[in-house]
Amino acid sequence: MKTYRIAILGCRGRGTAAARAYHAHPRTEIVGLCDLIHERYNALGKELNVSARFTDLDEMIRQTSPDIVAIPTATELHYDLCMRVLEHGVHIEVEKPMCVDLVEADAVIAKAEDKGVQVAVHHQGRVGAAMQAIANAYNAGKIGNLRYIYGSGKGYYGGYGLMNIGTHMLNNMLHFGRSCKSVVAHLTTGGKPITPEDVVPSPSGMGTIAGEYITATMQFEDNVTGTLLQHRFGKMDTNAYTMELFGTEGRLFWKLGGAYYLPTPHYLPDGNNDKWESLALIYPDHYNPKSSADEMDYWFVEDYVNALDEGRPHVCSGDEGRHVIEMMMGIFESAAYGKRVDLPQTDRTHPLLRWREESGLPSPAEMPRGYGEWLNLEKKRIS
Ligand SMILES: NC(=O)c1ccc[n+]([C@@H]2O[C@H](COP(=O)([O-])OP(=O)(O)OC[C@H]3O[C@@H](n4cnc5c(N)ncnc54)[C@H](O)[C@@H]3O)[C@@H](O)[C@H]2O)c1
């Protein structure tokens, strides 16, 4: 069985998490680390005993001949770095969200197709132990036919929450809804429907956003609808980051590290309720929970290995990552123009920038990158 050669481009938080998973997996070997900052690749290199360390990504790829290059860097760099790495004809995985708009995502997919390689997007929740348990129960028919999917963020400012956390949740929903045909969304800022003045740069370099509160409805396949809430809470609440599947015969509930099943479609307050049951989480046989690798990142690696072995796309493929961006851009467009947006959209430019330009406003002014500072400034603007 082939051992896949992995190079890590970016050695901070997410690069460290990815590297630990590739290091722990028996079928992958880290052959190179790259960062612009020596301390970062040295710390990771020391931890994982990788001596091939670089500041230049092209040099790393030329010298180490990887099969896969992981690109866990800030979102605004994804497009440029993906294009540069793909030029070498290697498979990639890139952190979420894949890119900041559809023009970029289309170009990355086209480049990968041209080079005959794969793109995977690091939506690890889609393949993690809790989702494996939910998917197993769902495939076993435990909730009958799916009617409706509900998902929520954890309380970030809506537009930022959509790009940052909604990207995971929409990808989770796609597991069951398969593809999204259209979206309808309502976005408010300061309690009023958004206006072109409410189009602002995202914190953390995630492109252009709008909406303090986002309420979106997606039309999936087979008459299934989904609702996504990305509402700003006064205080962040990770427990709100959940997904629920409503079926004709029961319900399934996903949260980070937990999977639950309710054997009735409705929870009625008549004292005759069944209780939510905890489902056993599912891990790869060779996963060692004592290793430093997070189980979701490990599952992500496991699926990449299996995908390449089998010649199929990763479950979190570039196509899925791009479809998630179609949904997110569709949500912005629906609220801006007050209409249903059918997917895939033909105009691939960022709908909020288009909307603002059409209204005669210049590009949004720069804002701080850090979320805390960004939010303070935005709260002042709204009030
Ligand atoms: N999947 C998840 O659960 C999850 C969680 C948090 C963040 N993210 C995503 O991860 C990304 C951010 O990851 P991070 O916080 O580790 O990023 P970061 O910006 O803190 O670190 C990126 C590293 O890449 C290096 N780098 C940047 N350009 C480079 C270049 N040209 N050559 C070599 N090195 C380069 C930087 O020096 C830095 O050390 C974002 O896209 C974010 O949305 C994902």
Coordinates of C-alpha atoms and ligand atoms in Angstrom, one line a residue:
M1 CA 0.0 0.0 0.0
K2 CA 1.3 3.4 -1.0
T3 CA 2.4 5.8 1.7
Y4 CA 1.4 9.3 0.6
R5 CA 3.9 12.1 0.9
I6 CA 2.6 15.3 2.5
A7 CA 4.0 18.8 2.6
I8 CA 2.5 21.4 5.0
L9 CA 2.4 25.0 3.8
G10 CA 1.8 27.2 6.9
C11 CA 2.8 26.0 10.3
R12 CA 0.7 27.9 12.8
G13 CA -2.6 26.8 14.4
R14 CA -4.4 24.9 11.6
G15 CA -1.1 23.8 10.0
T16 CA -0.1 22.2 13.3
A17 CA -3.5 20.5 13.6
A18 CA -3.2 19.1 10.0
A19 CA 0.4 18.1 10.5
R20 CA -0.4 16.1 13.7
A21 CA -3.1 14.2 11.8
Y22 CA -0.9 13.4 8.8
H23 CA 1.9 12.4 11.2
A24 CA -0.3 10.1 13.2
H25 CA -1.9 8.4 10.1
P26 CA -0.1 5.1 9.1
R27 CA -0.5 5.8 5.4
T28 CA 0.9 9.4 5.2
E29 CA 4.3 10.8 5.9
I30 CA 5.2 14.5 6.3
V31 CA 8.1 15.2 3.9
G32 CA 8.3 19.0 4.2
L33 CA 7.3 22.0 6.2
C34 CA 7.1 25.6 5.0
D35 CA 6.5 28.9 6.7
L36 CA 7.7 32.4 6.2
I37 CA 8.5 32.5 9.9
H38 CA 11.4 30.2 11.0
E39 CA 10.2 29.8 14.6
R40 CA 6.9 28.3 13.4
Y41 CA 8.4 25.6 11.1
N42 CA 11.1 24.9 13.6
A43 CA 8.6 24.3 16.5
L44 CA 6.5 22.0 14.3
G45 CA 9.5 20.3 12.8
K46 CA 10.9 19.6 16.3
E47 CA 7.6 18.2 17.5
L48 CA 7.1 15.9 14.6
N49 CA 10.7 15.2 13.8
V50 CA 10.6 16.6 10.3
S51 CA 14.0 18.1 9.2
A52 CA 13.0 19.3 5.7
R53 CA 12.0 22.9 6.4
F54 CA 11.5 25.7 3.9
T55 CA 10.5 29.4 3.5
D56 CA 9.9 29.0 -0.2
L57 CA 6.9 26.8 -1.1
D58 CA 8.1 26.1 -4.7
E59 CA 11.5 25.0 -3.4
M60 CA 9.8 22.7 -0.9
I61 CA 7.7 21.1 -3.6
R62 CA 10.6 20.7 -6.0
Q63 CA 12.9 19.2 -3.3
T64 CA 10.3 16.9 -1.5
S65 CA 8.0 15.8 -4.3
P66 CA 4.8 15.6 -2.2
D67 CA 1.6 13.8 -3.3
I68 CA -0.5 16.3 -1.3
V69 CA 0.2 19.8 -0.2
A70 CA -1.9 21.1 2.8
I71 CA -2.6 24.9 2.6
P72 CA -3.7 25.9 6.2
T73 CA -3.3 29.6 5.8
A74 CA -5.4 32.8 6.2
T75 CA -8.4 32.7 3.9
E76 CA -7.4 35.7 1.7
L77 CA -4.3 33.8 0.7
H78 CA -6.1 30.6 -0.3
Y79 CA -6.6 31.6 -3.9
D80 CA -3.0 32.7 -4.7
L81 CA -1.4 29.8 -2.8
C82 CA -3.7 27.1 -4.3
M83 CA -3.0 28.4 -7.8
R84 CA 0.8 28.4 -7.1
V85 CA 0.8 25.0 -5.6
L86 CA -1.4 23.4 -8.2
E87 CA 1.0 24.6 -10.9
H88 CA 3.3 21.8 -9.6
G89 CA 0.6 19.2 -10.4
V90 CA 0.1 18.0 -6.9
H91 CA -3.1 17.3 -4.9
I92 CA -4.1 19.9 -2.4
E93 CA -6.2 20.4 0.7
V94 CA -7.0 23.9 1.6
E95 CA -8.6 25.3 4.8
K96 CA -12.2 26.5 4.8
P97 CA -13.7 28.6 3.4
M98 CA -12.1 27.5 0.1
C99 CA -11.9 31.0 -1.3
V100 CA -13.6 34.4 -0.8
D101 CA -15.8 34.3 -3.9
L102 CA -16.9 32.1 -6.9
V103 CA -14.5 33.7 -9.4
E104 CA -11.6 32.4 -7.3
A105 CA -13.1 29.0 -6.5
D106 CA -13.9 28.4 -10.2
A107 CA -10.3 29.2 -11.1
V108 CA -8.9 26.8 -8.5
I109 CA -11.1 24.0 -9.7
A110 CA -10.3 24.7 -13.4
K111 CA -6.6 24.6 -12.6
A112 CA -6.8 21.3 -10.6
E113 CA -8.8 19.8 -13.5
D114 CA -6.2 21.0 -16.0
K115 CA -3.4 19.4 -13.9
G116 CA -5.4 16.2 -13.2
V117 CA -5.2 16.5 -9.4
Q118 CA -7.6 16.8 -6.5
V119 CA -8.7 19.6 -4.3
A120 CA -10.1 18.9 -0.8
V121 CA -11.5 21.5 1.5
H122 CA -10.8 21.1 5.2
H123 CA -14.4 20.8 6.4
Q124 CA -13.4 18.1 8.9
G125 CA -16.8 18.0 10.7
R126 CA -18.3 16.4 7.6
V127 CA -16.2 13.3 8.1
G128 CA -15.6 13.3 11.9
A129 CA -16.7 10.6 14.4
A130 CA -20.0 12.3 15.2
M131 CA -21.0 12.7 11.6
Q132 CA -20.0 9.1 10.8
A133 CA -22.5 8.0 13.6
I134 CA -25.3 10.3 12.3
A135 CA -24.7 9.1 8.7
N136 CA -24.8 5.5 9.7
A137 CA -28.1 5.9 11.6
Y138 CA -29.5 7.9 8.7
N139 CA -28.4 5.3 6.1
A140 CA -29.9 2.6 8.2
G141 CA -33.3 4.3 7.8
K142 CA -33.7 5.2 11.5
I143 CA -35.5 8.5 10.8
G144 CA -37.4 7.4 7.7
N145 CA -37.5 10.0 5.0
L146 CA -35.7 13.3 5.5
R147 CA -38.1 16.3 5.7
Y148 CA -36.1 19.2 7.0
I149 CA -32.6 20.2 8.2
Y150 CA -31.8 22.9 10.8
G151 CA -28.4 24.3 11.5
S152 CA -27.0 27.2 13.6
G153 CA -23.7 29.0 14.2
K154 CA -22.3 29.9 17.5
G155 CA -23.0 33.6 17.7
Y156 CA -20.5 35.5 15.5
Y157 CA -21.7 38.6 13.6
G158 CA -23.8 36.9 10.9
G159 CA -21.9 37.5 7.7
Y160 CA -18.6 36.6 9.4
G161 CA -20.2 33.6 11.0
L162 CA -21.5 32.5 7.6
M163 CA -18.0 32.5 6.0
N164 CA -16.3 31.1 9.1
I165 CA -18.7 28.6 10.6
G166 CA -21.6 28.5 8.2
T167 CA -19.2 27.0 5.6
H168 CA -18.9 23.9 7.9
M169 CA -22.6 23.7 8.6
L170 CA -23.6 24.1 4.9
N171 CA -21.2 21.4 4.0
N172 CA -22.7 19.2 6.8
M173 CA -26.1 19.8 5.4
L174 CA -25.0 18.8 1.9
H175 CA -24.2 15.3 3.2
F176 CA -27.9 14.8 3.5
G177 CA -29.5 17.4 1.1
R178 CA -26.9 16.3 -1.6
S179 CA -27.2 19.5 -3.6
C180 CA -28.8 22.9 -3.1
K181 CA -31.1 24.2 -5.9
S182 CA -32.0 27.6 -4.5
V183 CA -31.7 29.9 -1.5
V184 CA -33.9 32.6 0.1
A185 CA -32.4 34.7 2.9
H186 CA -33.2 37.6 5.2
L187 CA -30.3 39.6 6.6
T188 CA -30.6 42.4 9.1
T189 CA -28.0 44.8 10.6
G190 CA -29.0 46.9 13.6
G191 CA -32.5 45.4 13.4
K192 CA -33.2 46.6 9.8
P193 CA -32.9 44.8 6.5
I194 CA -29.3 45.3 5.1
T195 CA -28.6 48.2 2.8
P196 CA -25.5 48.7 0.6
E197 CA -23.9 50.7 3.4
D198 CA -23.9 47.5 5.5
V199 CA -21.6 45.8 3.1
V200 CA -18.2 45.5 5.0
P201 CA -14.9 43.7 4.8
S202 CA -14.9 40.5 6.8
P203 CA -12.7 40.0 9.9
S204 CA -9.9 37.5 9.4
G205 CA -9.6 38.2 5.6
M206 CA -12.8 36.2 4.6
G207 CA -13.8 38.6 1.8
T208 CA -16.8 40.9 1.8
I209 CA -19.8 40.3 4.1
A210 CA -23.1 41.8 5.3
G211 CA -25.7 41.0 8.0
E212 CA -25.5 41.0 11.7
Y213 CA -28.3 38.3 11.7
I214 CA -28.7 35.8 8.9
T215 CA -31.7 33.6 8.4
A216 CA -31.5 31.5 5.3
T217 CA -33.6 28.7 3.7
M218 CA -32.1 26.3 1.3
Q219 CA -34.0 24.1 -1.2
F220 CA -32.2 20.8 -1.4
E221 CA -33.0 17.7 -3.5
D222 CA -36.1 15.5 -3.0
N223 CA -38.2 18.3 -1.5
V224 CA -35.9 18.6 1.5
T225 CA -35.5 22.2 2.9
G226 CA -32.9 23.5 5.3
T227 CA -32.7 26.5 7.6
L228 CA -29.4 28.1 8.6
L229 CA -29.2 30.7 11.4
Q230 CA -26.1 32.8 11.8
H231 CA -27.2 35.2 14.4
R232 CA -24.9 37.4 16.5
F233 CA -25.3 36.6 20.2
G234 CA -24.4 39.0 23.0
K235 CA -22.1 36.2 24.2
M236 CA -20.7 33.5 22.0
D237 CA -22.2 30.0 22.6
T238 CA -20.5 27.0 21.1
N239 CA -23.4 24.8 22.2
A240 CA -25.6 26.5 19.6
Y241 CA -23.4 25.1 16.8
T242 CA -25.6 22.2 16.0
M243 CA -27.5 20.5 13.2
E244 CA -30.7 18.6 13.4
L245 CA -32.3 16.3 10.8
F246 CA -36.1 15.9 10.9
G247 CA -37.4 12.7 9.4
T248 CA -40.8 11.1 9.0
E249 CA -40.0 8.6 11.8
G250 CA -37.4 10.3 14.0
R251 CA -34.7 12.9 14.4
L252 CA -30.9 13.0 14.5
F253 CA -28.9 15.7 16.3
W254 CA -25.2 16.6 15.6
K255 CA -22.9 18.7 17.6
L256 CA -19.1 18.8 17.9
G257 CA -18.2 15.5 19.4
G258 CA -21.8 14.2 19.9
A259 CA -24.5 12.4 17.9
Y260 CA -28.0 11.7 19.2
Y261 CA -31.2 10.0 18.0
L262 CA -34.8 10.6 18.9
P263 CA -37.1 7.7 17.7
T264 CA -40.1 10.0 17.2
P265 CA -40.5 12.8 14.6
H266 CA -42.1 15.2 17.1
Y267 CA -41.4 15.9 20.8
L268 CA -44.8 16.4 22.4
P269 CA -45.3 17.7 25.9
D270 CA -47.8 15.0 26.9
G271 CA -45.5 12.9 29.0
N272 CA -45.4 10.2 26.4
N273 CA -42.0 11.1 24.9
D274 CA -39.2 8.9 23.9
K275 CA -35.8 10.2 25.0
W276 CA -32.9 11.3 22.9
E277 CA -30.4 8.4 22.7
S278 CA -26.6 8.9 22.5
L279 CA -25.1 7.2 19.4
A280 CA -21.7 5.5 19.6
L281 CA -19.1 7.7 17.8
I282 CA -17.2 5.9 15.0
Y283 CA -13.4 6.1 14.7
P284 CA -11.0 4.6 12.2
D285 CA -9.6 1.3 13.7
H286 CA -6.1 2.7 13.7
Y287 CA -6.9 6.0 15.4
N288 CA -5.1 6.4 18.7
P289 CA -7.1 8.8 20.9
K290 CA -4.0 9.4 22.9
S291 CA -2.1 10.8 19.9
S292 CA -2.0 14.6 19.4
A293 CA -4.2 14.2 16.3
D294 CA -7.7 15.5 16.6
E295 CA -10.2 12.8 15.5
M296 CA -11.9 15.0 12.9
D297 CA -8.6 16.0 11.3
Y298 CA -7.6 12.3 11.4
W299 CA -10.8 11.2 9.6
F300 CA -10.1 13.9 7.0
V301 CA -6.7 12.4 6.3
E302 CA -8.3 8.9 6.3
D303 CA -10.8 10.0 3.6
Y304 CA -8.0 11.6 1.5
V305 CA -6.0 8.3 1.6
N306 CA -9.1 6.2 0.7
A307 CA -10.1 8.7 -2.0
L308 CA -6.7 8.6 -3.7
D309 CA -6.5 4.8 -3.4
E310 CA -10.0 4.4 -4.9
G311 CA -9.6 7.2 -7.5
R312 CA -12.6 9.1 -6.2
P313 CA -12.9 12.7 -4.9
H314 CA -12.5 13.4 -1.2
V315 CA -15.9 13.6 0.6
C316 CA -15.0 17.2 1.2
S317 CA -14.0 17.8 -2.4
G318 CA -13.3 21.1 -4.1
D319 CA -16.6 20.8 -5.9
E320 CA -18.4 20.5 -2.6
G321 CA -16.3 23.4 -1.2
R322 CA -17.3 25.5 -4.3
H323 CA -20.9 24.6 -3.9
V324 CA -20.8 25.8 -0.3
I325 CA -19.5 29.1 -1.6
E326 CA -22.4 29.2 -4.2
M327 CA -24.8 28.8 -1.2
M328 CA -23.1 31.5 0.8
M329 CA -22.9 34.0 -2.1
G330 CA -26.6 33.0 -2.9
I331 CA -27.5 33.9 0.7
F332 CA -25.9 37.4 0.4
E333 CA -27.4 37.9 -3.1
S334 CA -30.9 36.9 -2.0
A335 CA -31.0 39.4 0.9
A336 CA -29.4 42.2 -1.2
Y337 CA -31.7 41.9 -4.2
G338 CA -34.8 40.6 -2.3
K339 CA -35.3 37.5 -4.4
R340 CA -34.8 33.7 -4.6
V341 CA -31.4 32.8 -6.0
D342 CA -31.2 29.7 -8.2
L343 CA -27.9 27.8 -8.0
P344 CA -25.5 27.6 -9.6
Q345 CA -25.5 31.3 -10.4
T346 CA -24.3 32.5 -13.8
D347 CA -22.8 35.8 -12.5
R348 CA -19.9 34.6 -10.4
T349 CA -18.8 38.0 -9.1
H350 CA -19.3 38.8 -5.4
P351 CA -23.0 39.8 -5.2
L352 CA -22.4 42.3 -2.3
L353 CA -19.7 44.2 -4.1
R354 CA -21.9 44.3 -7.2
W355 CA -24.8 45.6 -5.2
R356 CA -22.7 48.3 -3.6
E357 CA -21.3 49.3 -6.9
E358 CA -24.7 49.5 -8.5
S359 CA -25.9 51.7 -5.7
G360 CA -23.1 54.2 -6.5
L361 CA -21.0 53.5 -3.4
P362 CA -17.2 53.0 -3.5
S363 CA -15.6 49.8 -2.2
P364 CA -16.0 49.4 1.5
A365 CA -13.4 51.0 3.7
E366 CA -10.8 48.8 5.4
M367 CA -11.6 47.5 8.9
P368 CA -9.4 45.8 11.5
R369 CA -8.6 42.2 10.9
G370 CA -9.1 40.9 14.5
Y371 CA -12.7 40.0 15.3
G372 CA -12.9 41.8 18.7
E373 CA -11.6 45.1 17.3
W374 CA -13.7 44.7 14.2
L375 CA -16.9 44.1 16.1
N376 CA -16.4 47.1 18.4
L377 CA -16.0 49.3 15.3
E378 CA -19.0 47.8 13.6
K379 CA -21.2 48.1 16.7
K380 CA -20.3 51.8 16.8
R381 CA -21.3 52.2 13.1
I382 CA -24.6 50.4 13.6
S383 CA -25.5 52.4 16.7
Ligands
LIG1 N1 -11.2 23.8 9.9 C1 -11.3 24.4 11.1 O1 -11.8 23.9 12.1 C2 -10.7 25.8 11.2 C3 -10.6 26.4 12.4 C4 -10.0 27.7 12.5 C5 -9.5 28.3 11.3 N2 -9.7 27.7 10.1 C6 -9.2 28.3 8.9 O2 -7.8 28.1 8.9 C7 -7.3 29.2 8.2 C8 -6.3 30.0 9.1 O3 -5.4 29.1 9.7 P1 -4.4 29.6 10.8 O4 -5.1 30.3 11.8 O5 -3.5 28.5 11.2 O6 -3.7 30.7 9.9 P2 -2.5 31.7 10.2 O7 -2.7 32.9 9.3 O8 -2.5 32.0 11.7 O9 -1.2 30.9 9.9 C9 -0.8 30.7 8.6 C10 0.7 30.4 8.5 O10 1.0 30.3 7.2 C11 2.2 31.1 6.9 N3 2.2 31.5 5.6 C12 1.4 32.4 5.0 N4 1.8 32.6 3.7 C13 2.8 31.8 3.4 C14 3.6 31.6 2.3 N5 3.5 32.2 1.1 N6 4.6 30.7 2.4 C15 4.9 30.0 3.6 N7 4.1 30.2 4.7 C16 3.1 31.1 4.6 C17 2.2 32.2 8.0 O11 3.4 32.7 8.2 C18 1.5 31.5 9.2 O12 2.4 31.0 10.0 C19 -8.4 30.1 7.8 O13 -8.8 29.9 6.4 C20 -9.5 29.7 8.7 O14 -10.8 29.9 8.2 C21 -10.2 26.4 10.1

